[in-house]
Amino acid sequence: MGGRTRLTGEQVAAAGLEGWALLLGGLQTRARTGDFATGLALVAAVGAAAEEADHHPDVDLRYAHVDLRLTSHDAWGVTGRDVRLARTVTSIAEGLGVGLDRSTVSRLELALDTPDRAAVQPFWRAVLGMDGRTAPGVDDELRDPYGALPPVRFQRSGTEEPRQRWHPDLWLDPAQVQPRIDAAVAAGGTLVSDAHAPRSWVLADAEGNRVCLCTWQGRG
């Protein structure tokens, strides 16, 4: 796999990375460390490997787990560098007796349905302190340059009232979609549409508030 060429979802899936999920342009995993000391040891070892590879993950260290995300910012997505470093992280984790879990990782994106993106996007960029440069040719998203806030996407809609303006897009590993749908329906929700599956599904709670479950599948 080329080091700086963005990979498709199919290419990433073919790499067979156990424990890693492809979510919104990045590889993510949750290392089940069990305690803080093991987490620190994992972060230190991953940090050394990242320095050697000159390619660095985003790391979130918690008491009993460590979340890691890999993406190539210069390619606006996942490249061979990320796949190789993911394999290295997996090896390090195995050496420490730490399992990698992709079933519980997700990526939240906020979507604003609007008939006039140009009228409202500058306001949200200013008030959230976000950056409009998300990928070449993409002008309907805002992202926090520090990665602390979820991305905001502006989705074209009609003007009919009443309508829901905001809805969350939750990115999941494809294997986790049906369990989430089943749990949501059991909790009183409804499956509104699967017309765009396996790209996305629309669900609603008992009051009609909607959420989209999204995967990498069926996308360019």
CSV table of C-alpha atoms in Angstrom, one decimal:
chain,number,residue,atom,x,y,z
A,1,MET,CA,0.0,0.0,0.0
A,2,GLY,CA,1.4,3.4,-1.0
A,3,GLY,CA,2.4,5.6,1.9
A,4,ARG,CA,0.7,8.8,0.8
A,5,THR,CA,-2.2,7.6,-1.3
A,6,ARG,CA,-5.6,7.7,0.3
A,7,LEU,CA,-7.1,4.2,0.6
A,8,THR,CA,-10.7,3.3,-0.1
A,9,GLY,CA,-12.8,1.6,2.5
A,10,GLU,CA,-12.6,-1.6,0.6
A,11,GLN,CA,-8.8,-1.4,0.6
A,12,VAL,CA,-8.7,-0.8,4.3
A,13,ALA,CA,-11.1,-3.7,5.0
A,14,ALA,CA,-8.9,-6.0,2.8
A,15,ALA,CA,-5.9,-5.2,5.1
A,16,GLY,CA,-7.6,-7.2,7.8
A,17,LEU,CA,-6.8,-5.0,10.8
A,18,GLU,CA,-8.2,-6.9,13.8
A,19,GLY,CA,-9.6,-4.6,16.4
A,20,TRP,CA,-9.6,-1.4,14.3
A,21,ALA,CA,-12.6,0.4,12.8
A,22,LEU,CA,-12.6,2.8,9.9
A,23,LEU,CA,-14.6,5.8,11.0
A,24,LEU,CA,-14.9,9.1,9.2
A,25,GLY,CA,-11.5,9.1,7.5
A,26,GLY,CA,-9.5,7.5,10.3
A,27,LEU,CA,-8.6,4.2,11.9
A,28,GLN,CA,-9.8,3.9,15.5
A,29,THR,CA,-9.4,1.4,18.3
A,30,ARG,CA,-9.9,1.1,22.1
A,31,ALA,CA,-7.1,-0.6,24.0
A,32,ARG,CA,-8.5,-2.3,27.1
A,33,THR,CA,-5.6,-1.7,29.4
A,34,GLY,CA,-7.5,-2.3,32.7
A,35,ASP,CA,-5.4,0.1,34.7
A,36,PHE,CA,-3.6,3.4,34.4
A,37,ALA,CA,0.0,2.1,34.6
A,38,THR,CA,-0.6,-0.3,31.7
A,39,GLY,CA,-2.1,2.5,29.7
A,40,LEU,CA,0.9,4.7,30.3
A,41,ALA,CA,3.2,1.8,29.2
A,42,LEU,CA,1.2,1.4,26.0
A,43,VAL,CA,1.2,5.1,25.2
A,44,ALA,CA,5.0,5.3,25.8
A,45,ALA,CA,5.7,2.3,23.5
A,46,VAL,CA,3.3,3.6,20.8
A,47,GLY,CA,4.9,7.0,21.1
A,48,ALA,CA,8.4,5.6,20.5
A,49,ALA,CA,7.2,3.6,17.5
A,50,ALA,CA,5.4,6.7,16.1
A,51,GLU,CA,8.5,8.8,16.4
A,52,GLU,CA,10.5,6.1,14.6
A,53,ALA,CA,7.9,6.0,11.8
A,54,ASP,CA,7.5,9.8,11.8
A,55,HIS,CA,3.7,9.3,11.8
A,56,HIS,CA,1.7,10.0,15.0
A,57,PRO,CA,-1.7,8.9,16.3
A,58,ASP,CA,-4.2,10.9,18.3
A,59,VAL,CA,-4.2,9.3,21.8
A,60,ASP,CA,-6.7,9.6,24.6
A,61,LEU,CA,-5.5,8.0,27.9
A,62,ARG,CA,-8.1,7.0,30.4
A,63,TYR,CA,-7.9,5.0,33.7
A,64,ALA,CA,-8.9,1.6,32.2
A,65,HIS,CA,-8.5,2.2,28.4
A,66,VAL,CA,-6.6,4.1,25.7
A,67,ASP,CA,-8.3,5.3,22.6
A,68,LEU,CA,-6.1,5.7,19.4
A,69,ARG,CA,-7.0,7.3,16.1
A,70,LEU,CA,-4.8,7.2,13.0
A,71,THR,CA,-5.2,9.4,9.9
A,72,SER,CA,-3.0,11.0,7.3
A,73,HIS,CA,-3.8,14.7,7.3
A,74,ASP,CA,-1.9,15.4,4.1
A,75,ALA,CA,-4.0,12.8,2.3
A,76,TRP,CA,-7.3,13.7,4.1
A,77,GLY,CA,-7.9,10.1,5.0
A,78,VAL,CA,-6.3,6.7,5.7
A,79,THR,CA,-3.1,5.7,3.9
A,80,GLY,CA,-0.6,2.9,4.0
A,81,ARG,CA,1.2,4.7,6.8
A,82,ASP,CA,-1.8,4.4,9.0
A,83,VAL,CA,-2.2,0.7,8.2
A,84,ARG,CA,1.4,0.0,9.0
A,85,LEU,CA,1.3,1.9,12.2
A,86,ALA,CA,-1.9,0.2,13.2
A,87,ARG,CA,-0.2,-3.2,12.8
A,88,THR,CA,2.7,-1.9,15.0
A,89,VAL,CA,0.3,-0.7,17.7
A,90,THR,CA,-1.5,-4.1,17.6
A,91,SER,CA,1.8,-5.9,18.1
A,92,ILE,CA,2.8,-3.6,21.0
A,93,ALA,CA,-0.6,-4.2,22.6
A,94,GLU,CA,-0.3,-7.9,22.2
A,95,GLY,CA,3.1,-7.8,23.9
A,96,LEU,CA,1.6,-6.0,26.9
A,97,GLY,CA,-1.3,-8.4,27.0
A,98,VAL,CA,-3.8,-5.7,26.0
A,99,GLY,CA,-6.7,-6.4,23.7
A,100,LEU,CA,-7.9,-4.0,21.0
A,101,ASP,CA,-11.7,-3.4,20.8
A,102,ARG,CA,-13.5,-1.9,17.8
A,103,SER,CA,-17.0,-2.7,18.9
A,104,THR,CA,-17.3,0.2,21.3
A,105,VAL,CA,-15.6,3.0,19.3
A,106,SER,CA,-17.6,5.5,17.3
A,107,ARG,CA,-17.3,9.0,15.8
A,108,LEU,CA,-19.8,11.7,16.3
A,109,GLU,CA,-20.6,14.3,13.6
A,110,LEU,CA,-23.3,17.0,13.9
A,111,ALA,CA,-25.4,17.7,10.8
A,112,LEU,CA,-27.4,20.9,10.3
A,113,ASP,CA,-30.2,20.6,7.7
A,114,THR,CA,-30.5,23.9,5.9
A,115,PRO,CA,-31.8,25.1,2.5
A,116,ASP,CA,-29.1,27.9,2.5
A,117,ARG,CA,-25.7,26.7,3.7
A,118,ALA,CA,-23.9,29.9,2.6
A,119,ALA,CA,-26.2,32.0,4.9
A,120,VAL,CA,-25.5,30.1,8.1
A,121,GLN,CA,-22.1,28.4,7.7
A,122,PRO,CA,-20.0,31.5,8.5
A,123,PHE,CA,-21.9,32.0,11.8
A,124,TRP,CA,-21.2,28.5,13.0
A,125,ARG,CA,-17.5,28.7,11.9
A,126,ALA,CA,-17.1,31.9,13.9
A,127,VAL,CA,-19.1,30.8,17.1
A,128,LEU,CA,-17.4,27.4,17.3
A,129,GLY,CA,-14.0,28.6,16.3
A,130,MET,CA,-13.8,26.0,13.5
A,131,ASP,CA,-11.9,25.6,10.2
A,132,GLY,CA,-13.6,25.2,6.9
A,133,ARG,CA,-10.7,23.4,5.2
A,134,THR,CA,-11.7,19.7,5.7
A,135,ALA,CA,-10.7,18.1,2.4
A,136,PRO,CA,-10.0,19.2,-1.3
A,137,GLY,CA,-13.3,20.0,-2.9
A,138,VAL,CA,-15.3,19.7,0.3
A,139,ASP,CA,-17.0,22.9,1.4
A,140,ASP,CA,-20.0,21.6,3.4
A,141,GLU,CA,-18.1,20.8,6.6
A,142,LEU,CA,-16.4,22.5,9.6
A,143,ARG,CA,-13.9,20.9,11.8
A,144,ASP,CA,-12.2,21.9,15.1
A,145,PRO,CA,-8.5,22.3,14.3
A,146,TYR,CA,-7.7,20.9,17.8
A,147,GLY,CA,-10.0,17.9,17.4
A,148,ALA,CA,-11.9,18.5,20.6
A,149,LEU,CA,-15.3,19.2,19.1
A,150,PRO,CA,-17.2,16.9,16.7
A,151,PRO,CA,-17.2,18.0,13.0
A,152,VAL,CA,-20.2,19.9,11.7
A,153,ARG,CA,-21.8,19.0,8.3
A,154,PHE,CA,-24.3,21.2,6.5
A,155,GLN,CA,-26.8,19.0,4.7
A,156,ARG,CA,-29.1,20.5,2.1
A,157,SER,CA,-32.8,20.3,3.0
A,158,GLY,CA,-36.1,21.7,1.9
A,159,THR,CA,-37.9,24.6,3.6
A,160,GLU,CA,-41.0,22.8,4.8
A,161,GLU,CA,-42.1,23.4,8.4
A,162,PRO,CA,-41.9,22.0,11.0
A,163,ARG,CA,-38.6,20.3,10.4
A,164,GLN,CA,-35.7,19.1,12.5
A,165,ARG,CA,-32.6,21.4,12.0
A,166,TRP,CA,-29.9,19.5,13.9
A,167,HIS,CA,-29.3,15.8,14.0
A,168,PRO,CA,-26.4,13.6,15.0
A,169,ASP,CA,-24.5,11.4,12.5
A,170,LEU,CA,-23.0,8.5,14.4
A,171,TRP,CA,-20.2,6.7,12.6
A,172,LEU,CA,-19.9,3.0,13.5
A,173,ASP,CA,-18.1,-0.1,12.4
A,174,PRO,CA,-20.5,-1.9,10.0
A,175,ALA,CA,-20.8,-4.9,12.4
A,176,GLN,CA,-22.2,-2.7,15.1
A,177,VAL,CA,-25.0,-1.1,13.1
A,178,GLN,CA,-27.7,-3.8,13.4
A,179,PRO,CA,-27.1,-4.2,17.2
A,180,ARG,CA,-27.5,-0.5,17.6
A,181,ILE,CA,-30.7,-0.5,15.5
A,182,ASP,CA,-32.1,-3.4,17.5
A,183,ALA,CA,-31.3,-1.6,20.8
A,184,ALA,CA,-32.8,1.7,19.6
A,185,VAL,CA,-36.0,0.0,18.5
A,186,ALA,CA,-36.3,-1.9,21.7
A,187,ALA,CA,-35.9,1.4,23.6
A,188,GLY,CA,-38.9,2.9,21.8
A,189,GLY,CA,-37.4,4.2,18.6
A,190,THR,CA,-38.3,3.5,15.0
A,191,LEU,CA,-36.3,2.8,11.9
A,192,VAL,CA,-37.3,5.6,9.6
A,193,SER,CA,-35.3,4.7,6.5
A,194,ASP,CA,-32.7,2.2,5.3
A,195,ALA,CA,-32.9,3.5,1.7
A,196,HIS,CA,-29.2,4.4,1.7
A,197,ALA,CA,-27.9,1.3,3.5
A,198,PRO,CA,-25.2,0.2,4.0
A,199,ARG,CA,-24.1,3.8,3.8
A,200,SER,CA,-26.5,5.1,6.4
A,201,TRP,CA,-29.7,4.4,8.3
A,202,VAL,CA,-32.2,7.0,9.8
A,203,LEU,CA,-33.7,6.3,13.2
A,204,ALA,CA,-36.1,8.4,15.3
A,205,ASP,CA,-37.0,8.5,19.0
A,206,ALA,CA,-40.6,8.4,20.3
A,207,GLU,CA,-40.9,12.2,19.7
A,208,GLY,CA,-39.6,12.0,16.1
A,209,ASN,CA,-36.0,13.4,16.7
A,210,ARG,CA,-33.8,11.8,14.2
A,211,VAL,CA,-30.3,10.3,14.1
A,212,CYS,CA,-28.2,8.8,11.3
A,213,LEU,CA,-26.0,5.7,11.7
A,214,CYS,CA,-23.2,5.9,9.2
A,215,THR,CA,-20.5,3.6,7.9
A,216,TRP,CA,-17.7,3.7,5.3
A,217,GLN,CA,-19.5,1.2,3.1
A,218,GLY,CA,-21.2,2.4,-0.1
A,219,ARG,CA,-19.1,5.6,-0.3
A,220,GLY,CA,-16.7,6.9,-2.9
